[in-house]
GROMACS .gro file of N, CA, C and O in nm:
model
  352
    1MET      N    1  16.554  12.015   1.312
    1MET     CA    2  16.426  12.047   1.368
    1MET      C    3  16.418  11.988   1.509
    1MET      O    4  16.460  11.876   1.533
    2ILE      N    5  16.359  12.064   1.599
    2ILE     CA    6  16.343  12.021   1.738
    2ILE      C    7  16.195  11.998   1.765
    2ILE      O    8  16.112  12.081   1.732
    3THR      N    9  16.165  11.886   1.827
    3THR     CA   10  16.028  11.856   1.865
    3THR      C   11  16.022  11.846   2.018
    3THR      O   12  16.103  11.777   2.078
    4VAL      N   13  15.925  11.916   2.074
    4VAL     CA   14  15.909  11.915   2.219
    4VAL      C   15  15.770  11.861   2.251
    4VAL      O   16  15.671  11.906   2.195
    5LYS      N   17  15.766  11.762   2.340
    5LYS     CA   18  15.638  11.708   2.385
    5LYS      C   19  15.618  11.749   2.530
    5LYS      O   20  15.709  11.736   2.612
    6VAL      N   21  15.498  11.798   2.560
    6VAL     CA   22  15.466  11.844   2.695
    6VAL      C   23  15.348  11.763   2.747
    6VAL      O   24  15.246  11.750   2.681
    7ASP      N   25  15.365  11.708   2.867
    7ASP     CA   26  15.256  11.638   2.934
    7ASP      C   27  15.162  11.746   2.988
    7ASP      O   28  15.194  11.816   3.085
    8GLU      N   29  15.047  11.760   2.924
    8GLU     CA   30  14.953  11.868   2.958
    8GLU      C   31  14.907  11.861   3.103
    8GLU      O   32  14.899  11.963   3.171
    9GLN      N   33  14.878  11.742   3.153
    9GLN     CA   34  14.834  11.728   3.292
    9GLN      C   35  14.943  11.770   3.390
    9GLN      O   36  14.917  11.838   3.489
   10GLU      N   37  15.066  11.730   3.361
   10GLU     CA   38  15.177  11.766   3.449
   10GLU      C   39  15.201  11.917   3.444
   10GLU      O   40  15.229  11.980   3.546
   11ALA      N   41  15.190  11.976   3.325
   11ALA     CA   42  15.208  12.121   3.312
   11ALA      C   43  15.102  12.195   3.392
   11ALA      O   44  15.132  12.292   3.462
   12LYS      N   45  14.974  12.150   3.385
   12LYS     CA   46  14.867  12.213   3.462
   12LYS      C   47  14.894  12.201   3.611
   12LYS      O   48  14.871  12.295   3.688
   13LYS      N   49  14.942  12.085   3.653
   13LYS     CA   50  14.972  12.063   3.795
   13LYS      C   51  15.081  12.160   3.842
   13LYS      O   52  15.070  12.221   3.948
   14ILE      N   53  15.185  12.175   3.763
   14ILE     CA   54  15.295  12.265   3.799
   14ILE      C   55  15.245  12.409   3.806
   14ILE      O   56  15.278  12.482   3.901
   15VAL      N   57  15.165  12.450   3.709
   15VAL     CA   58  15.112  12.587   3.708
   15VAL      C   59  15.025  12.609   3.831
   15VAL      O   60  15.036  12.712   3.898
   16HIS      N   61  14.939  12.512   3.863
   16HIS     CA   62  14.852  12.524   3.980
   16HIS      C   63  14.935  12.538   4.108
   16HIS      O   64  14.905  12.621   4.194
   17GLU      N   65  15.040  12.458   4.121
   17GLU     CA   66  15.125  12.464   4.239
   17GLU      C   67  15.195  12.600   4.249
   17GLU      O   68  15.206  12.657   4.358
   18LYS      N   69  15.242  12.651   4.137
   18LYS     CA   70  15.309  12.782   4.136
   18LYS      C   71  15.212  12.893   4.175
   18LYS      O   72  15.247  12.983   4.252
   19ILE      N   73  15.091  12.887   4.119
   19ILE     CA   74  14.990  12.988   4.152
   19ILE      C   75  14.957  12.983   4.301
   19ILE      O   76  14.950  13.086   4.368
   20ALA      N   77  14.937  12.863   4.353
   20ALA     CA   78  14.906  12.848   4.495
   20ALA      C   79  15.018  12.905   4.582
   20ALA      O   80  14.992  12.973   4.683
   21LYS      N   81  15.142  12.881   4.543
   21LYS     CA   82  15.256  12.932   4.620
   21LYS      C   83  15.259  13.085   4.616
   21LYS      O   84  15.278  13.151   4.720
   22LEU      N   85  15.238  13.144   4.498
   22LEU     CA   86  15.238  13.289   4.485
   22LEU      C   87  15.124  13.353   4.563
   22LEU      O   88  15.142  13.457   4.627
   23VAL      N   89  15.007  13.292   4.558
   23VAL     CA   90  14.893  13.345   4.633
   23VAL      C   91  14.921  13.341   4.782
   23VAL      O   92  14.894  13.436   4.854
   24LYS      N   93  14.978  13.231   4.828
   24LYS     CA   94  15.009  13.219   4.971
   24LYS      C   95  15.110  13.325   5.014
   24LYS      O   96  15.097  13.385   5.121
   25GLU      N   97  15.208  13.351   4.931
   25GLU     CA   98  15.308  13.453   4.962
   25GLU      C   99  15.247  13.593   4.964
   25GLU      O  100  15.288  13.679   5.041
   26ALA      N  101  15.147  13.615   4.878
   26ALA     CA  102  15.088  13.748   4.865
   26ALA      C  103  14.972  13.773   4.961
   26ALA      O  104  14.925  13.885   4.974
   27GLU      N  105  14.927  13.669   5.031
   27GLU     CA  106  14.808  13.685   5.114
   27GLU      C  107  14.834  13.781   5.229
   27GLU      O  108  14.945  13.795   5.279
   28THR      N  109  14.727  13.849   5.266
   28THR     CA  110  14.735  13.940   5.380
   28THR      C  111  14.672  13.874   5.501
   28THR      O  112  14.625  13.761   5.493
   29GLU      N  113  14.666  13.946   5.609
   29GLU     CA  114  14.615  13.890   5.733
   29GLU      C  115  14.465  13.911   5.752
   29GLU      O  116  14.415  13.903   5.863
   30TYR      N  117  14.391  13.935   5.644
   30TYR     CA  118  14.246  13.952   5.657
   30TYR      C  119  14.182  13.825   5.710
   30TYR      O  120  14.217  13.715   5.670
   31VAL      N  121  14.083  13.840   5.796
   31VAL     CA  122  14.005  13.729   5.845
   31VAL      C  123  13.891  13.702   5.747
   31VAL      O  124  13.856  13.589   5.719
   32PHE      N  125  13.833  13.810   5.693
   32PHE     CA  126  13.728  13.797   5.594
   32PHE      C  127  13.740  13.907   5.492
   32PHE      O  128  13.808  14.008   5.513
   33TRP      N  129  13.677  13.884   5.377
   33TRP     CA  130  13.672  13.983   5.270
   33TRP      C  131  13.529  14.031   5.257
   33TRP      O  132  13.434  13.958   5.286
   34ASP      N  133  13.512  14.154   5.209
   34ASP     CA  134  13.380  14.200   5.169
   34ASP      C  135  13.371  14.187   5.016
   34ASP      O  136  13.464  14.138   4.952
   35SER      N  137  13.260  14.229   4.959
   35SER     CA  138  13.243  14.212   4.814
   35SER      C  139  13.344  14.295   4.734
   35SER      O  140  13.389  14.251   4.628
   36THR      N  141  13.384  14.409   4.786
   36THR     CA  142  13.485  14.490   4.717
   36THR      C  143  13.618  14.416   4.710
   36THR      O  144  13.683  14.412   4.605
   37GLU      N  145  13.658  14.357   4.822
   37GLU     CA  146  13.784  14.282   4.825
   37GLU      C  147  13.776  14.158   4.736
   37GLU      O  148  13.872  14.123   4.668
   38LEU      N  149  13.660  14.091   4.736
   38LEU     CA  150  13.642  13.974   4.650
   38LEU      C  151  13.656  14.012   4.503
   38LEU      O  152  13.724  13.943   4.426
   39ARG      N  153  13.595  14.123   4.463
   39ARG     CA  154  13.608  14.169   4.324
   39ARG      C  155  13.754  14.202   4.292
   39ARG      O  156  13.804  14.167   4.185
   40LYS      N  157  13.822  14.265   4.386
   40LYS     CA  158  13.963  14.300   4.366
   40LYS      C  159  14.049  14.175   4.353
   40LYS      O  160  14.132  14.164   4.263
   41ARG      N  161  14.029  14.078   4.441
   41ARG     CA  162  14.111  13.957   4.442
   41ARG      C  163  14.088  13.868   4.321
   41ARG      O  164  14.177  13.797   4.279
   42THR      N  165  13.967  13.870   4.266
   42THR     CA  166  13.935  13.784   4.152
   42THR      C  167  13.950  13.857   4.019
   42THR      O  168  13.947  13.792   3.914
   43CYS      N  169  13.962  13.989   4.022
   43CYS     CA  170  13.965  14.070   3.899
   43CYS      C  171  13.838  14.045   3.816
   43CYS      O  172  13.842  14.039   3.694
   44MET      N  173  13.727  14.029   3.887
   44MET     CA  174  13.598  14.004   3.822
   44MET      C  175  13.497  14.108   3.869
   44MET      O  176  13.505  14.157   3.982
   45SER      N  177  13.401  14.138   3.783
   45SER     CA  178  13.292  14.227   3.823
   45SER      C  179  13.196  14.149   3.913
   45SER      O  180  13.198  14.025   3.916
   46TRP      N  181  13.110  14.222   3.985
   46TRP     CA  182  13.014  14.156   4.071
   46TRP      C  183  12.921  14.066   3.989
   46TRP      O  184  12.890  13.954   4.030
   47ASN      N  185  12.878  14.113   3.873
   47ASN     CA  186  12.791  14.031   3.788
   47ASN      C  187  12.860  13.904   3.742
   47ASN      O  188  12.799  13.797   3.736
   48ALA      N  189  12.988  13.912   3.710
   48ALA     CA  190  13.062  13.793   3.668
   48ALA      C  191  13.073  13.694   3.784
   48ALA      O  192  13.059  13.573   3.765
   49ILE      N  193  13.095  13.744   3.904
   49ILE     CA  194  13.102  13.658   4.022
   49ILE      C  195  12.967  13.588   4.043
   49ILE      O  196  12.962  13.467   4.065
   50LEU      N  197  12.860  13.664   4.033
   50LEU     CA  198  12.727  13.606   4.050
   50LEU      C  199  12.698  13.500   3.945
   50LEU      O  200  12.636  13.397   3.973
   51ASP      N  201  12.743  13.524   3.822
   51ASP     CA  202  12.715  13.432   3.712
   51ASP      C  203  12.804  13.308   3.712
   51ASP      O  204  12.770  13.209   3.647
   52THR      N  205  12.917  13.311   3.781
   52THR     CA  206  13.010  13.199   3.773
   52THR      C  207  13.010  13.112   3.899
   52THR      O  208  12.966  12.999   3.894
   53PHE      N  209  13.058  13.163   4.012
   53PHE     CA  210  13.077  13.076   4.128
   53PHE      C  211  12.999  13.114   4.253
   53PHE      O  212  12.995  13.036   4.349
   54PHE      N  213  12.934  13.228   4.255
   54PHE     CA  214  12.870  13.276   4.378
   54PHE      C  215  12.769  13.176   4.434
   54PHE      O  216  12.760  13.157   4.555
   55HIS      N  217  12.694  13.110   4.349
   55HIS     CA  218  12.589  13.018   4.394
   55HIS      C  219  12.638  12.874   4.411
   55HIS      O  220  12.558  12.786   4.443
   56ASP      N  221  12.766  12.852   4.390
   56ASP     CA  222  12.824  12.719   4.414
   56ASP      C  223  12.809  12.688   4.564
   56ASP      O  224  12.850  12.769   4.648
   57PRO      N  225  12.750  12.575   4.599
   57PRO     CA  226  12.729  12.545   4.742
   57PRO      C  227  12.858  12.534   4.823
   57PRO      O  228  12.856  12.546   4.946
   58ARG      N  229  12.970  12.515   4.757
   58ARG     CA  230  13.099  12.507   4.829
   58ARG      C  231  13.152  12.645   4.866
   58ARG      O  232  13.242  12.657   4.948
   59PHE      N  233  13.096  12.750   4.806
   59PHE     CA  234  13.142  12.887   4.827
   59PHE      C  235  13.079  12.943   4.955
   59PHE      O  236  12.960  12.969   4.961
   60LYS      N  237  13.162  12.960   5.058
   60LYS     CA  238  13.115  13.007   5.188
   60LYS      C  239  13.094  13.158   5.187
   60LYS      O  240  13.180  13.233   5.141
   61LYS      N  241  12.979  13.201   5.239
   61LYS     CA  242  12.947  13.343   5.244
   61LYS      C  243  12.845  13.368   5.353
   61LYS      O  244  12.769  13.279   5.391
   62THR      N  245  12.844  13.490   5.404
   62THR     CA  246  12.749  13.531   5.506
   62THR      C  247  12.703  13.671   5.474
   62THR      O  248  12.784  13.759   5.442
   63LYS      N  249  12.573  13.694   5.482
   63LYS     CA  250  12.519  13.828   5.460
   63LYS      C  251  12.481  13.886   5.595
   63LYS      O  252  12.403  13.827   5.671
   64ILE      N  253  12.538  14.002   5.627
   64ILE     CA  254  12.508  14.073   5.751
   64ILE      C  255  12.448  14.207   5.709
   64ILE      O  256  12.517  14.289   5.648
   65GLY      N  257  12.322  14.223   5.739
   65GLY     CA  258  12.252  14.341   5.691
   65GLY      C  259  12.241  14.333   5.539
   65GLY      O  260  12.191  14.235   5.485
   66LYS      N  261  12.293  14.433   5.472
   66LYS     CA  262  12.289  14.435   5.325
   66LYS      C  263  12.424  14.398   5.264
   66LYS      O  264  12.441  14.404   5.143
   67LYS      N  265  12.520  14.360   5.347
   67LYS     CA  266  12.657  14.340   5.299
   67LYS      C  267  12.699  14.193   5.310
   67LYS      O  268  12.673  14.127   5.409
   68TRP      N  269  12.766  14.144   5.204
   68TRP     CA  270  12.819  14.008   5.202
   68TRP      C  271  12.960  14.006   5.257
   68TRP      O  272  13.040  14.095   5.230
   69TYR      N  273  12.992  13.898   5.333
   69TYR     CA  274  13.126  13.876   5.384
   69TYR      C  275  13.168  13.733   5.351
   69TYR      O  276  13.086  13.641   5.348
   70PHE      N  277  13.298  13.716   5.327
   70PHE     CA  278  13.353  13.589   5.283
   70PHE      C  279  13.476  13.558   5.367
   70PHE      O  280  13.568  13.640   5.375
   71PRO      N  281  13.482  13.440   5.432
   71PRO     CA  282  13.601  13.406   5.511
   71PRO      C  283  13.723  13.397   5.419
   71PRO      O  284  13.722  13.322   5.321
   72ALA      N  285  13.825  13.475   5.448
   72ALA     CA  286  13.939  13.492   5.357
   72ALA      C  287  14.008  13.359   5.323
   72ALA      O  288  14.029  13.329   5.205
   73LYS      N  289  14.043  13.282   5.421
   73LYS     CA  290  14.118  13.158   5.397
   73LYS      C  291  14.035  13.059   5.315
   73LYS      O  292  14.083  13.005   5.215
   74GLU      N  293  13.911  13.038   5.355
   74GLU     CA  294  13.824  12.943   5.285
   74GLU      C  295  13.792  12.991   5.143
   74GLU      O  296  13.785  12.912   5.050
   75THR      N  297  13.772  13.122   5.130
   75THR     CA  298  13.742  13.178   4.997
   75THR      C  299  13.860  13.160   4.904
   75THR      O  300  13.844  13.121   4.788
   76ARG      N  301  13.979  13.187   4.954
   76ARG     CA  302  14.100  13.172   4.871
   76ARG      C  303  14.115  13.026   4.825
   76ARG      O  304  14.139  12.999   4.708
   77LEU      N  305  14.096  12.932   4.916
   77LEU     CA  306  14.106  12.790   4.881
   77LEU      C  307  14.000  12.750   4.779
   77LEU      O  308  14.028  12.678   4.683
   78PHE      N  309  13.877  12.798   4.800
   78PHE     CA  310  13.770  12.769   4.705
   78PHE      C  311  13.805  12.824   4.567
   78PHE      O  312  13.789  12.756   4.465
   79LEU      N  313  13.851  12.949   4.562
   79LEU     CA  314  13.881  13.011   4.433
   79LEU      C  315  13.993  12.938   4.359
   79LEU      O  316  13.987  12.923   4.237
   80GLU      N  317  14.094  12.893   4.431
   80GLU     CA  318  14.202  12.817   4.367
   80GLU      C  319  14.147  12.687   4.308
   80GLU      O  320  14.179  12.652   4.195
   81THR      N  321  14.064  12.618   4.385
   81THR     CA  322  14.004  12.492   4.337
   81THR      C  323  13.913  12.518   4.218
   81THR      O  324  13.921  12.450   4.116
   82TRP      N  325  13.828  12.618   4.232
   82TRP     CA  326  13.732  12.652   4.126
   82TRP      C  327  13.804  12.688   3.996
   82TRP      O  328  13.769  12.640   3.888
   83LEU      N  329  13.908  12.770   4.005
   83LEU     CA  330  13.982  12.809   3.886
   83LEU      C  331  14.048  12.690   3.820
   83LEU      O  332  14.043  12.673   3.698
   84PHE      N  333  14.107  12.603   3.900
   84PHE     CA  334  14.171  12.483   3.846
   84PHE      C  335  14.068  12.395   3.775
   84PHE      O  336  14.096  12.339   3.669
   85GLU      N  337  13.948  12.385   3.832
   85GLU     CA  338  13.842  12.304   3.770
   85GLU      C  339  13.799  12.359   3.635
   85GLU      O  340  13.754  12.285   3.548
   86GLN      N  341  13.810  12.489   3.617
   86GLN     CA  342  13.766  12.552   3.492
   86GLN      C  343  13.856  12.515   3.374
   86GLN      O  344  13.816  12.527   3.260
   87SER      N  345  13.975  12.468   3.402
   87SER     CA  346  14.069  12.436   3.294
   87SER      C  347  14.044  12.296   3.234
   87SER      O  348  14.111  12.257   3.142
   88TYR      N  349  13.951  12.222   3.290
   88TYR     CA  350  13.924  12.087   3.238
   88TYR      C  351  13.814  12.088   3.138
   88TYR      O  352  13.722  12.145   3.126
   0.00000   0.00000   0.00000
């Protein structure tokens, strides 16, 4: 019989680092995202975004007219942090 012990914190750290690396490799040159791009990047509906992280004061956003815009780099960093926090 084989027994394997995994340090859960170290495993989470490795997964987070791998995700961050893959996201960085996949990023495009957008300066900002609109709500459609945010939904696409998060694979979440607008209602799910509103119910989870939209009102977090760390989440940067600007409304111009009737449309929301999100700075791409800052939004990506926020989402990575936010997702990692959800695993605790």
